[in-house]
Amino acid sequence: MKAIRGAILAIMAVLPVIQPTQAVAQLEDFVRGVGTVIAVCALTQSCGNQRPANNAPRQQAPAAPRAQPNPTVMADQQALNYFGFPAGTADGLSGSKTRNAISTYQGYMGYPVTGALTDYERSTLISGYQRAMSGLAGQYPNVVAAEGQRGLLRGIQREAQGLPFDPSARPAAPPVVQAAAQGTTPTPQAAAPTMPTFASKPVDVSMTQFCSEINLLTRANGSPVTANSITDPQFALNEQFCFAREYAISRTQQLSAEIHGVSDADLQLQCEGLVGVMAAQVARLGETPAAELTAGAAEFVRTFGMPNDQLIATGEICLGLGYRIDDAAIAVASTTVLVGAGRGTYGEMFGHHLRKGFGTTANADAARDWYGHALGALDGGQEPAFLPTQSAERAAVMRNALDFTTAAGTALPGATDVSLQFPAMTAAN
């Protein structure tokens, strides 16, 4: 926690708007050993109440080792109990009550009911609990009144899908209505007559709206596309972008919940400043090969003089914040920081952004280059950027979708390569 606060202070001190924060340490699962004692006795005097003929005292079987509390399980149990999914005493020991509580939580949220949490399901649960501890329930009393504390989890889920956290909330009254309620008479402003100009301004593509539509289609299909069920490679890649986006939002919520004394507005201001700081590097996106831009970004972020883990924490916080507020410029700038900090697996997001034109000019060839760069980083041993437990399947989906487009020759317009090669990259130091 001290390191996180130090990172925030460093952000405000080194640049006018943003620099790194300290990543929140993730709890690791412990493996509980179960001792098994098998007593074998002879069919003679070595069993029962009799002693062997030599009158030697009987050897007592060693006691099985006691299971040790698992801090991850304990955190899961605390969150499950808070949201009304009874997991019993939060003792860090997983049993039938904990598994039943997880199954109930999964069913409530619309996840596959397995009794075991995936990384994404755990991240949503824990980040929701942390936000609730920070006063989230007080912000949405209607949600709590309608569904109890667990309604906050669905609110977070709706928020990640670009929907209102509280679907029952009414939009704010327009100024004229507000003035009338206050007993004042607004002065109408006469508008000069103008001709309609429907196509006078370019319209930015909303990532939130895009993923809301993709998520609806995924639910209608019954399950996400797998590596072996691809019929529409573009849709398969769209799903992977939206899954990564939701994970990034959840990761930011988890990290920012641990930062005390810094409001969401302060974080947003800092992350907006990152756009200007990284502008020169971002301007090269789509025009510079992935390996070359990565090297340039790495050299640039070293000039900040910040520890690498703080650079990564800053990038992670701002990446999810950019997606949450639907600001593609922040997301692209944050990805540049992460790639420059040695996390090549985050280059996947450049592939998605360049393919769809989110915050940058669409460029199919550059998108393919960045997909290959990210998959190569994964092959080289770098840790997955998103949904770690599903990383192998996600990588297989993206590879097969890209192979599919190569064979079809149409799904990624502008691509000229006839085969995909994913060069292995060494893991970041």
XYZ file of N, CA, C and O in Angstrom, residues 29-217:
756
model
N -2.420 -18.980 -5.000
C -3.052 -20.151 -4.403
C -2.012 -21.068 -3.784
O -0.917 -21.229 -4.324
N -2.343 -21.595 -2.631
C -1.501 -22.611 -2.012
C -2.081 -23.985 -2.330
O -3.283 -24.129 -2.522
N -1.243 -24.947 -2.393
C -1.692 -26.314 -2.643
C -1.772 -27.041 -1.317
O -0.775 -27.121 -0.599
N -2.962 -27.467 -0.995
C -3.133 -28.160 0.269
C -2.867 -29.643 0.092
O -3.445 -30.300 -0.760
N -1.933 -30.142 0.894
C -1.624 -31.561 0.831
C -2.543 -32.333 1.760
O -2.889 -31.874 2.835
N -2.975 -33.456 1.317
C -3.835 -34.301 2.135
C -3.071 -35.583 2.435
O -2.726 -36.340 1.541
N -2.761 -35.777 3.699
C -2.016 -36.980 4.081
C -2.952 -38.166 4.194
O -4.058 -38.063 4.677
N -2.517 -39.285 3.721
C -3.309 -40.502 3.789
C -2.517 -41.563 4.524
O -1.379 -41.831 4.173
N -3.102 -42.097 5.546
C -2.421 -43.115 6.343
C -3.136 -44.444 6.107
O -4.346 -44.531 6.284
N -2.412 -45.428 5.665
C -2.992 -46.745 5.425
C -2.421 -47.704 6.447
O -1.212 -47.917 6.497
N -3.262 -48.234 7.294
C -2.812 -49.182 8.322
C -2.981 -50.587 7.782
O -4.047 -50.969 7.339
N -1.906 -51.311 7.798
C -1.935 -52.700 7.317
C -1.570 -53.600 8.481
O -0.543 -53.391 9.134
N -2.389 -54.538 8.761
C -2.100 -55.441 9.864
C -2.085 -56.879 9.370
O -2.726 -57.199 8.379
N -1.367 -57.703 10.066
C -1.321 -59.122 9.716
C -2.559 -59.811 10.238
O -3.334 -59.231 10.989
N -2.762 -61.010 9.811
C -3.946 -61.727 10.234
C -3.695 -62.520 11.507
O -4.406 -63.455 11.827
N -2.646 -62.103 12.250
C -2.325 -62.831 13.475
C -2.423 -61.913 14.659
O -3.354 -61.122 14.783
N -1.398 -61.916 15.484
C -1.440 -61.170 16.742
C -1.162 -59.683 16.556
O -1.215 -58.943 17.522
N -0.852 -59.229 15.356
C -0.544 -57.808 15.174
C -1.793 -56.953 15.070
O -1.703 -55.754 14.937
N -2.983 -57.539 15.056
C -4.230 -56.769 14.969
C -5.020 -56.912 16.260
O -4.720 -57.735 17.111
N -6.075 -56.138 16.370
C -6.960 -56.205 17.527
C -6.299 -55.673 18.769
O -5.413 -54.833 18.730
N -6.736 -56.160 19.922
C -6.204 -55.693 21.193
C -4.963 -56.452 21.626
O -4.367 -56.146 22.651
N -4.604 -57.488 20.844
C -3.447 -58.274 21.232
C -2.175 -57.626 20.738
O -2.173 -56.913 19.742
N -1.112 -57.883 21.401
C 0.182 -57.383 20.978
C 0.949 -58.482 20.278
O 0.675 -59.667 20.489
N 1.937 -58.153 19.464
C 2.752 -59.189 18.861
C 3.413 -60.013 19.938
O 3.521 -59.615 21.100
N 3.903 -61.151 19.505
C 4.482 -62.086 20.464
C 5.637 -61.495 21.229
O 5.888 -61.854 22.375
N 6.376 -60.553 20.631
C 7.532 -59.982 21.325
C 7.137 -58.894 22.311
O 8.006 -58.233 22.903
N 5.812 -58.659 22.479
C 5.296 -57.660 23.427
C 5.790 -56.239 23.142
O 5.763 -55.402 24.029
N 6.228 -55.992 21.909
C 6.652 -54.628 21.564
C 5.435 -53.720 21.489
O 4.365 -54.142 21.050
N 5.536 -52.497 21.947
C 4.370 -51.584 21.898
C 3.940 -51.325 20.457
O 4.759 -51.264 19.555
N 2.636 -51.198 20.292
C 2.110 -50.940 18.937
C 2.521 -49.553 18.460
O 2.516 -48.595 19.220
N 2.835 -49.465 17.166
C 3.185 -48.176 16.551
C 1.909 -47.456 16.147
O 1.059 -48.024 15.463
N 1.779 -46.222 16.577
C 0.615 -45.440 16.178
C 0.852 -44.808 14.813
O 1.947 -44.329 14.522
N -0.168 -44.878 13.988
C -0.043 -44.269 12.653
C 0.132 -42.764 12.787
O -0.510 -42.135 13.634
N 1.007 -42.160 11.973
C 1.202 -40.702 12.055
C -0.069 -39.955 11.693
O -0.818 -40.365 10.823
N -0.324 -38.871 12.394
C -1.528 -38.074 12.131
C -1.413 -37.374 10.784
O -0.344 -36.948 10.378
N -2.529 -37.312 10.085
C -2.540 -36.608 8.804
C -2.285 -35.127 9.033
O -2.772 -34.546 10.003
N -1.491 -34.489 8.161
C -1.218 -33.061 8.337
C -2.488 -32.233 8.218
O -3.358 -32.531 7.405
N -2.606 -31.249 9.056
C -3.779 -30.376 9.035
C -3.732 -29.447 7.836
O -2.685 -28.923 7.480
N -4.885 -29.305 7.202
C -4.963 -28.416 6.048
C -4.675 -26.983 6.475
O -5.125 -26.535 7.535
N -3.925 -26.268 5.655
C -3.569 -24.886 5.956
C -4.537 -23.921 5.262
O -4.937 -24.159 4.116
N -4.925 -22.851 5.945
C -5.827 -21.879 5.318
C -5.210 -21.283 4.052
O -4.015 -20.982 4.011
N -6.019 -21.156 3.043
C -5.606 -20.557 1.775
C -6.113 -19.120 1.737
O -7.330 -18.895 1.787
N -5.235 -18.112 1.667
C -5.703 -16.715 1.708
C -6.614 -16.353 0.546
O -7.499 -15.509 0.690
N -6.397 -16.965 -0.613
C -7.277 -16.685 -1.746
C -8.676 -17.206 -1.478
O -9.676 -16.526 -1.738
N -8.770 -18.426 -0.952
C -10.071 -19.001 -0.612
C -10.749 -18.156 0.468
O -11.963 -17.919 0.428
N -9.960 -17.684 1.445
C -10.532 -16.857 2.510
C -11.128 -15.561 1.939
O -12.230 -15.154 2.325
N -10.409 -14.944 1.013
C -10.928 -13.713 0.384
C -12.190 -14.011 -0.409
O -13.158 -13.237 -0.388
N -12.202 -15.151 -1.122
C -13.403 -15.547 -1.859
C -14.581 -15.716 -0.902
O -15.702 -15.251 -1.171
N -14.347 -16.392 0.211
C -15.417 -16.660 1.176
C -15.966 -15.364 1.771
O -17.187 -15.209 1.929
N -15.083 -14.437 2.103
C -15.536 -13.165 2.655
C -16.429 -12.427 1.660
O -17.491 -11.894 2.030
N -16.000 -12.396 0.398
C -16.785 -11.698 -0.626
C -18.100 -12.417 -0.888
O -19.155 -11.777 -1.015
N -18.064 -13.733 -0.974
C -19.291 -14.496 -1.210
C -20.298 -14.273 -0.087
O -21.494 -14.041 -0.335
N -19.834 -14.328 1.154
C -20.735 -14.105 2.291
C -21.325 -12.705 2.260
O -22.517 -12.509 2.541
N -20.502 -11.713 1.915
C -20.984 -10.327 1.895
C -22.122 -10.158 0.891
O -23.106 -9.471 1.157
N -21.975 -10.803 -0.262
C -22.978 -10.638 -1.316
C -24.140 -11.623 -1.198
O -24.966 -11.719 -2.105
N -24.203 -12.331 -0.078
C -25.356 -13.194 0.156
C -25.262 -14.564 -0.472
O -26.298 -15.206 -0.711
N -24.052 -15.031 -0.734
C -23.840 -16.394 -1.201
C -23.137 -17.144 -0.055
O -21.913 -17.100 0.046
N -23.894 -17.786 0.846
C -23.317 -18.309 2.089
C -22.240 -19.376 1.860
O -22.520 -20.454 1.352
N -21.026 -19.025 2.248
C -19.898 -19.935 2.108
C -19.425 -20.460 3.451
O -18.400 -21.142 3.525
N -20.152 -20.146 4.523
C -19.737 -20.577 5.847
C -18.644 -19.687 6.402
O -18.405 -18.578 5.913
N -17.974 -20.166 7.431
C -16.910 -19.393 8.064
C -15.779 -19.144 7.071
O -15.358 -20.059 6.360
N -15.301 -17.909 7.027
C -14.194 -17.567 6.122
C -12.883 -18.044 6.739
O -12.108 -17.273 7.307
N -12.656 -19.356 6.628
C -11.473 -19.957 7.252
C -10.377 -20.299 6.261
O -9.336 -20.833 6.636
N -10.603 -20.020 4.986
C -9.577 -20.315 3.988
C -9.525 -21.770 3.573
O -8.616 -22.167 2.834
N -10.490 -22.564 4.001
C -10.535 -23.987 3.653
C -11.740 -24.232 2.762
O -12.875 -23.973 3.147
N -11.497 -24.706 1.567
C -12.569 -24.902 0.600
C -13.290 -26.209 0.865
O -12.659 -27.272 0.951
N -14.591 -26.134 1.017
C -15.399 -27.321 1.240
C -16.686 -27.236 0.443
O -16.820 -26.414 -0.475
N -17.638 -28.070 0.792
C -18.887 -28.120 0.024
C -19.653 -26.802 0.104
O -20.256 -26.365 -0.885
N -19.634 -26.124 1.273
C -20.344 -24.846 1.389
C -19.741 -23.803 0.451
O -20.467 -23.036 -0.195
N -18.408 -23.781 0.402
C -17.748 -22.810 -0.476
C -18.062 -23.114 -1.929
O -18.373 -22.204 -2.712
N -18.004 -24.377 -2.306
C -18.298 -24.735 -3.698
C -19.748 -24.440 -4.054
O -20.038 -23.960 -5.165
N -20.670 -24.690 -3.133
C -22.079 -24.382 -3.395
C -22.290 -22.877 -3.526
O -23.083 -22.422 -4.370
N -21.593 -22.100 -2.688
C -21.714 -20.640 -2.761
C -21.189 -20.132 -4.102
O -21.779 -19.239 -4.726
N -20.069 -20.699 -4.545
C -19.515 -20.303 -5.849
C -20.493 -20.645 -6.963
O -20.719 -19.847 -7.888
N -21.094 -21.822 -6.900
C -22.060 -22.226 -7.925
C -23.253 -21.275 -7.956
O -23.730 -20.890 -9.035
N -23.732 -20.881 -6.770
C -24.858 -19.937 -6.711
C -24.459 -18.594 -7.298
O -25.240 -17.971 -8.035
N -23.264 -18.128 -6.964
C -22.752 -16.872 -7.524
C -22.653 -16.958 -9.038
O -23.081 -16.040 -9.765
N -22.115 -18.060 -9.538
C -21.969 -18.216 -10.983
C -23.323 -18.222 -11.678
O -23.497 -17.593 -12.729
N -24.281 -18.922 -11.093
C -25.613 -18.942 -11.681
C -26.258 -17.570 -11.686
O -26.916 -17.181 -12.663
N -26.089 -16.827 -10.598
C -26.667 -15.482 -10.498
C -26.086 -14.550 -11.559
O -26.806 -13.737 -12.148
N -24.778 -14.689 -11.820
C -24.110 -13.796 -12.760
C -24.209 -14.275 -14.217
O -23.774 -13.584 -15.129
N -24.752 -15.477 -14.419
C -24.871 -15.990 -15.774
C -23.617 -16.679 -16.275
O -23.463 -16.902 -17.478
N -22.720 -17.039 -15.353
C -21.504 -17.764 -15.731
C -21.799 -19.269 -15.757
O -22.765 -19.732 -15.139
N -20.940 -20.047 -16.421
C -21.084 -21.505 -16.334
C -20.952 -21.961 -14.877
O -20.034 -21.545 -14.165
N -21.864 -22.807 -14.421
C -21.869 -23.259 -13.026
C -20.935 -24.453 -12.890
O -21.239 -25.559 -13.348
N -19.778 -24.224 -12.274
C -18.772 -25.272 -12.116
C -18.379 -25.507 -10.660
O -17.796 -26.539 -10.349
N -18.665 -24.538 -9.784
C -18.228 -24.651 -8.393
C -16.791 -24.233 -8.177
O -16.281 -24.291 -7.064
N -16.110 -23.801 -9.233
C -14.725 -23.319 -9.143
C -14.620 -22.019 -9.919
O -15.116 -21.911 -11.042
N -13.993 -21.019 -9.341
C -13.919 -19.687 -9.951
C -12.824 -19.624 -11.000
O -11.707 -20.098 -10.784
N -13.134 -19.024 -12.141
C -12.096 -18.664 -13.098
C -11.460 -17.359 -12.643
O -11.971 -16.679 -11.739
N -10.343 -16.980 -13.267
C -9.691 -15.727 -12.905
C -10.639 -14.551 -13.092
O -10.699 -13.638 -12.260
N -11.372 -14.551 -14.189
C -12.267 -13.429 -14.463
C -13.398 -13.379 -13.438
O -13.738 -12.300 -12.930
N -13.985 -14.536 -13.121
C -15.086 -14.565 -12.152
C -14.604 -14.130 -10.776
O -15.306 -13.400 -10.071
N -13.404 -14.563 -10.397
C -12.841 -14.144 -9.103
C -12.553 -12.643 -9.107
O -12.804 -11.948 -8.122
N -12.017 -12.142 -10.225
C -11.691 -10.716 -10.298
C -12.943 -9.867 -10.143
O -12.942 -8.851 -9.432
N -14.034 -10.272 -10.800
C -15.293 -9.532 -10.670
C -15.802 -9.579 -9.233
O -16.251 -8.566 -8.684
N -15.728 -10.745 -8.615
C -16.209 -10.906 -7.240
C -15.396 -10.073 -6.262
O -15.957 -9.316 -5.453
N -14.075 -10.178 -6.341
C -13.220 -9.495 -5.372
C -13.223 -7.983 -5.586
O -13.283 -7.207 -4.630
N -13.154 -7.557 -6.850
C -13.173 -6.110 -7.101
C -14.513 -5.517 -6.689
O -14.582 -4.395 -6.177
N -15.592 -6.280 -6.869
C -16.901 -5.811 -6.418
C -16.950 -5.676 -4.904
O -17.509 -4.702 -4.381
N -16.352 -6.634 -4.213
C -16.306 -6.569 -2.744
C -15.483 -5.366 -2.286
O -15.882 -4.640 -1.361
N -14.344 -5.141 -2.952
C -13.497 -4.010 -2.575
C -14.216 -2.684 -2.829
O -14.140 -1.757 -2.012
N -14.924 -2.596 -3.937
C -15.665 -1.367 -4.224
C -16.814 -1.189 -3.233
O -17.134 -0.067 -2.832
N -17.428 -2.298 -2.850
C -18.504 -2.214 -1.862
C -17.970 -1.717 -0.529
O -18.612 -0.913 0.155
N -16.780 -2.164 -0.155
C -16.162 -1.702 1.092
C -15.802 -0.222 1.019
O -15.616 0.430 2.048
N -15.685 0.302 -0.186
C -15.351 1.721 -0.363
C -16.586 2.602 -0.496
O -16.480 3.783 -0.830
N -17.782 2.013 -0.276
C -19.004 2.820 -0.267
C -19.855 2.713 -1.502
O -20.714 3.567 -1.742
N -19.673 1.649 -2.310
C -20.444 1.527 -3.545
C -21.938 1.407 -3.277
O -22.751 1.950 -4.027
N -22.309 0.699 -2.203
C -23.726 0.501 -1.915
C -24.445 1.832 -1.700
O -25.598 2.007 -2.112
N -23.754 2.782 -1.068
C -24.366 4.085 -0.830
C -24.613 4.876 -2.098
O -25.479 5.758 -2.138
N -23.862 4.571 -3.148
C -24.029 5.275 -4.421
C -25.237 4.753 -5.197
O -25.784 5.454 -6.040
N -25.624 3.497 -4.940
C -26.714 2.887 -5.711
C -27.731 2.233 -4.763
O -27.888 1.012 -4.742
N -28.430 3.038 -3.955
C -29.384 2.472 -2.992
C -30.530 1.729 -3.663
O -31.059 0.768 -3.104
N -30.932 2.159 -4.864
C -32.036 1.487 -5.561
C -31.651 0.062 -5.947
O -32.472 -0.859 -5.896
N -30.405 -0.125 -6.357
C -29.931 -1.452 -6.734
C -29.940 -2.367 -5.525
O -30.397 -3.518 -5.584
N -29.455 -1.860 -4.389
C -29.405 -2.668 -3.168
C -30.818 -2.978 -2.680
O -31.110 -4.099 -2.235
N -31.715 -1.998 -2.778
C -33.091 -2.213 -2.331
C -33.790 -3.269 -3.177
O -34.599 -4.053 -2.674
N -33.465 -3.319 -4.464
C -34.144 -4.250 -5.364
C -33.566 -5.662 -5.300
O -34.305 -6.647 -5.347
N -32.246 -5.774 -5.201
C -31.611 -7.090 -5.304
C -30.699 -7.438 -4.131
O -30.076 -8.506 -4.136
N -30.600 -6.565 -3.150
C -29.669 -6.815 -2.059
C -28.249 -6.453 -2.471
O -28.015 -5.909 -3.554
N -27.302 -6.770 -1.593
C -25.911 -6.416 -1.877
C -25.415 -7.061 -3.169
O -24.605 -6.488 -3.893
N -25.914 -8.271 -3.466
C -25.437 -8.953 -4.666
C -25.802 -8.207 -5.944
O -25.185 -8.414 -6.989
N -26.816 -7.335 -5.850
C -27.173 -6.527 -7.018
C -26.031 -5.648 -7.489
O -25.966 -5.272 -8.667
N -25.103 -5.311 -6.565
C -23.943 -4.503 -6.946
C -23.079 -5.245 -7.957
O -22.469 -4.626 -8.841
N -23.010 -6.567 -7.828
C -22.212 -7.350 -8.772
C -22.795 -7.274 -10.172
O -22.064 -7.129 -11.150
N -24.109 -7.365 -10.255
C -24.733 -7.233 -11.578
C -24.585 -5.820 -12.110
O -24.456 -5.605 -13.319
N -24.586 -4.848 -11.208
C -24.357 -3.477 -11.641
C -22.981 -3.313 -12.246
O -22.805 -2.656 -13.279
N -21.966 -3.917 -11.608
C -20.605 -3.868 -12.137
C -20.544 -4.572 -13.480
O -19.869 -4.117 -14.418
N -21.265 -5.681 -13.596
C -21.305 -6.417 -14.863
C -21.950 -5.565 -15.951
O -21.450 -5.497 -17.082
N -23.052 -4.897 -15.629
C -23.701 -4.011 -16.605
C -22.774 -2.867 -16.991
O -22.700 -2.477 -18.169
N -22.071 -2.326 -16.022
C -21.152 -1.223 -16.262
C -20.077 -1.639 -17.250
O -19.715 -0.884 -18.171
N -19.526 -2.851 -17.086
C -18.487 -3.344 -17.992
C -19.020 -3.561 -19.399
O -18.266 -3.511 -20.376
N -20.317 -3.809 -19.524
C -20.939 -4.016 -20.825
C -21.428 -2.719 -21.451
O -22.035 -2.732 -22.517
N -21.140 -1.601 -20.781
C -21.547 -0.312 -21.322
C -22.985 0.055 -21.021
O -23.526 0.976 -21.639
N -23.620 -0.639 -20.087
C -25.002 -0.366 -19.718
C -25.034 0.411 -18.407
O -24.046 0.441 -17.675
N -26.173 1.046 -18.083
C -26.261 1.783 -16.819
C -26.079 0.854 -15.627
O -26.629 -0.250 -15.600
N -25.308 1.294 -14.647
C -25.130 0.505 -13.420
C -26.486 0.259 -12.772
O -26.795 -0.852 -12.361
N -27.295 1.299 -12.683
C -28.638 1.207 -12.111
C -29.647 1.396 -13.240
O -29.893 2.519 -13.680
N -30.236 0.315 -13.757
C -31.160 0.463 -14.892
C -32.431 1.221 -14.551
O -33.135 1.671 -15.452
N -32.720 1.379 -13.250
C -33.940 2.091 -12.862
C -33.731 3.596 -12.723
O -34.685 4.337 -12.528
N -32.457 4.035 -12.822
C -32.176 5.460 -12.631
C -32.714 6.264 -13.799
O -32.629 5.857 -14.955
N -33.279 7.392 -13.472
C -33.792 8.290 -14.504
C -32.710 9.287 -14.909
O -31.910 9.699 -14.077
N -32.680 9.669 -16.192
C -31.688 10.664 -16.597
C -31.940 12.004 -15.922
O -33.066 12.315 -15.518
N -30.887 12.776 -15.752
C -31.013 14.084 -15.111
C -31.952 14.984 -15.904
O -31.991 14.936 -17.133
N -32.717 15.753 -15.174
C -33.654 16.655 -15.835
C -32.904 17.723 -16.607
O -31.855 18.189 -16.180
N -33.396 18.122 -17.783
C -32.742 19.188 -18.534
C -32.814 20.501 -17.775
O -33.641 20.662 -16.865
N -31.946 21.455 -18.110
C -31.897 22.721 -17.367
C -33.242 23.412 -17.237
O -33.550 23.987 -16.200
N -34.067 23.372 -18.277
C -35.344 24.066 -18.215
C -36.223 23.447 -17.124
O -36.867 24.138 -16.344
N -36.227 22.104 -17.034
C -37.026 21.434 -16.017
C -36.482 21.746 -14.629
O -37.237 22.000 -13.690
N -35.154 21.754 -14.481
C -34.552 22.071 -13.199
C -34.915 23.491 -12.769
O -35.234 23.741 -11.608
N -34.879 24.421 -13.699
C -35.192 25.807 -13.365
C -36.644 25.945 -12.924
O -36.955 26.652 -11.966
N -37.535 25.222 -13.615
C -38.941 25.296 -13.247
C -39.160 24.735 -11.848
O -39.962 25.257 -11.066
N -38.450 23.680 -11.520
C -38.593 23.082 -10.198
C -38.111 24.019 -9.112
O -38.565 23.951 -7.974
N -37.172 24.904 -9.456
C -36.622 25.838 -8.485
C -37.421 27.140 -8.431
O -37.063 28.056 -7.699
N -38.514 27.218 -9.217
C -39.371 28.386 -9.175
C -38.842 29.563 -9.965
O -39.262 30.692 -9.758
N -37.911 29.309 -10.872
C -37.391 30.392 -11.698
C -37.871 30.219 -13.121
O -38.297 29.138 -13.526
N -37.813 31.256 -13.867
C -38.259 31.214 -15.260
C -37.058 31.334 -16.180
O -36.390 32.380 -16.200
N -36.727 30.263 -16.916
C -35.570 30.330 -17.803
C -35.848 31.242 -18.986
O -36.990 31.408 -19.418
N -34.832 31.863 -19.476
C -34.949 32.721 -20.648
C -34.650 31.903 -21.888
O -33.532 31.403 -22.054
N -35.633 31.682 -22.752
C -35.385 30.859 -23.935
C -34.403 31.561 -24.866
O -34.427 32.781 -25.032
N -33.524 30.754 -25.453
C -32.550 31.270 -26.407
C -33.009 30.913 -27.812
O -33.206 29.742 -28.131
N -33.180 31.917 -28.633
C -33.610 31.683 -30.007
C -32.443 31.121 -30.809
O -31.337 31.652 -30.764
N -32.690 30.033 -31.491
C -31.651 29.399 -32.296
C -31.759 29.877 -33.729
O -32.849 29.959 -34.296
N -30.623 30.232 -34.300
C -30.611 30.665 -35.695
C -30.910 29.480 -36.594
O -30.440 28.371 -36.346
N -31.740 29.682 -37.619
C -32.072 28.565 -38.518
C -30.831 28.086 -39.268
O -30.041 28.891 -39.758
N -30.646 26.797 -39.329
C -29.509 26.211 -40.060
C -29.988 25.005 -40.839
O -31.006 24.396 -40.527
N -29.229 24.663 -41.866
C -29.511 23.460 -42.642
C -28.905 22.256 -41.926
O -27.867 22.355 -41.285
N -29.561 21.111 -41.985
C -28.979 19.908 -41.369
C -27.648 19.546 -42.017
O -27.475 19.681 -43.234
N -26.709 19.141 -41.184
C -25.388 18.711 -41.681
C -25.054 17.384 -41.011
O -24.208 17.315 -40.141
N -25.735 16.325 -41.437
C -25.625 15.050 -40.760
C -24.236 14.428 -40.876
O -23.812 13.689 -40.008
N -23.522 14.707 -41.943
C -22.216 14.070 -42.150
C -21.073 15.066 -42.034
O -20.011 14.875 -42.573
N -21.294 16.142 -41.282
C -20.277 17.188 -41.227
C -19.126 16.828 -40.300
O -18.045 17.374 -40.417
N -19.357 15.902 -39.340
C -18.316 15.552 -38.381
C -18.127 14.039 -38.358
O -19.098 13.283 -38.430
N -16.877 13.596 -38.252
C -16.658 12.154 -38.131
C -17.178 11.656 -36.788
O -17.146 12.368 -35.791
N -17.695 10.462 -36.770
C -18.246 9.887 -35.560
C -17.258 8.861 -35.008
O -16.853 7.940 -35.703
N -16.826 9.047 -33.765
C -15.929 8.094 -33.134
C -16.674 6.791 -32.860
O -17.846 6.791 -32.468
N -15.979 5.693 -33.078
C -16.567 4.389 -32.801
C -16.565 4.149 -31.291
O -15.540 4.299 -30.635
N -17.707 3.811 -30.744
C -17.817 3.551 -29.311
C -17.459 2.096 -29.032
O -18.136 1.175 -29.484
N -16.388 1.895 -28.255
C -16.002 0.544 -27.868
C -17.041 -0.059 -26.935
O -17.299 -1.268 -26.982
N -17.638 0.765 -26.095
C -18.654 0.295 -25.165
C -19.864 -0.250 -25.908
O -20.353 -1.351 -25.622
N -20.357 0.507 -26.870
C -21.515 0.066 -27.643
C -21.167 -1.166 -28.467
O -21.950 -2.120 -28.559
N -19.967 -1.167 -29.033
C -19.522 -2.292 -29.849
C -19.537 -3.581 -29.015
O -20.078 -4.610 -29.432
N -18.930 -3.541 -27.833
C -18.851 -4.746 -27.010
C -20.199 -5.126 -26.414
O -20.453 -6.308 -26.162
N -21.054 -4.162 -26.196
C -22.404 -4.479 -25.733
C -23.121 -5.329 -26.781
O -23.786 -6.329 -26.456
N -22.961 -4.982 -28.054
C -23.588 -5.746 -29.134
C -22.935 -7.119 -29.273
O -23.631 -8.126 -29.484
N -21.608 -7.171 -29.154
C -20.910 -8.454 -29.264
C -21.331 -9.379 -28.122
O -21.576 -10.580 -28.325
N -21.439 -8.850 -26.903
C -21.839 -9.664 -25.758
C -23.253 -10.207 -25.920
O -23.537 -11.356 -25.531
N -24.137 -9.421 -26.500
C -25.495 -9.894 -26.749
C -25.488 -11.054 -27.739
O -26.201 -12.052 -27.562
N -24.663 -10.946 -28.776
C -24.570 -12.027 -29.761
C -23.963 -13.283 -29.137
O -24.393 -14.405 -29.436
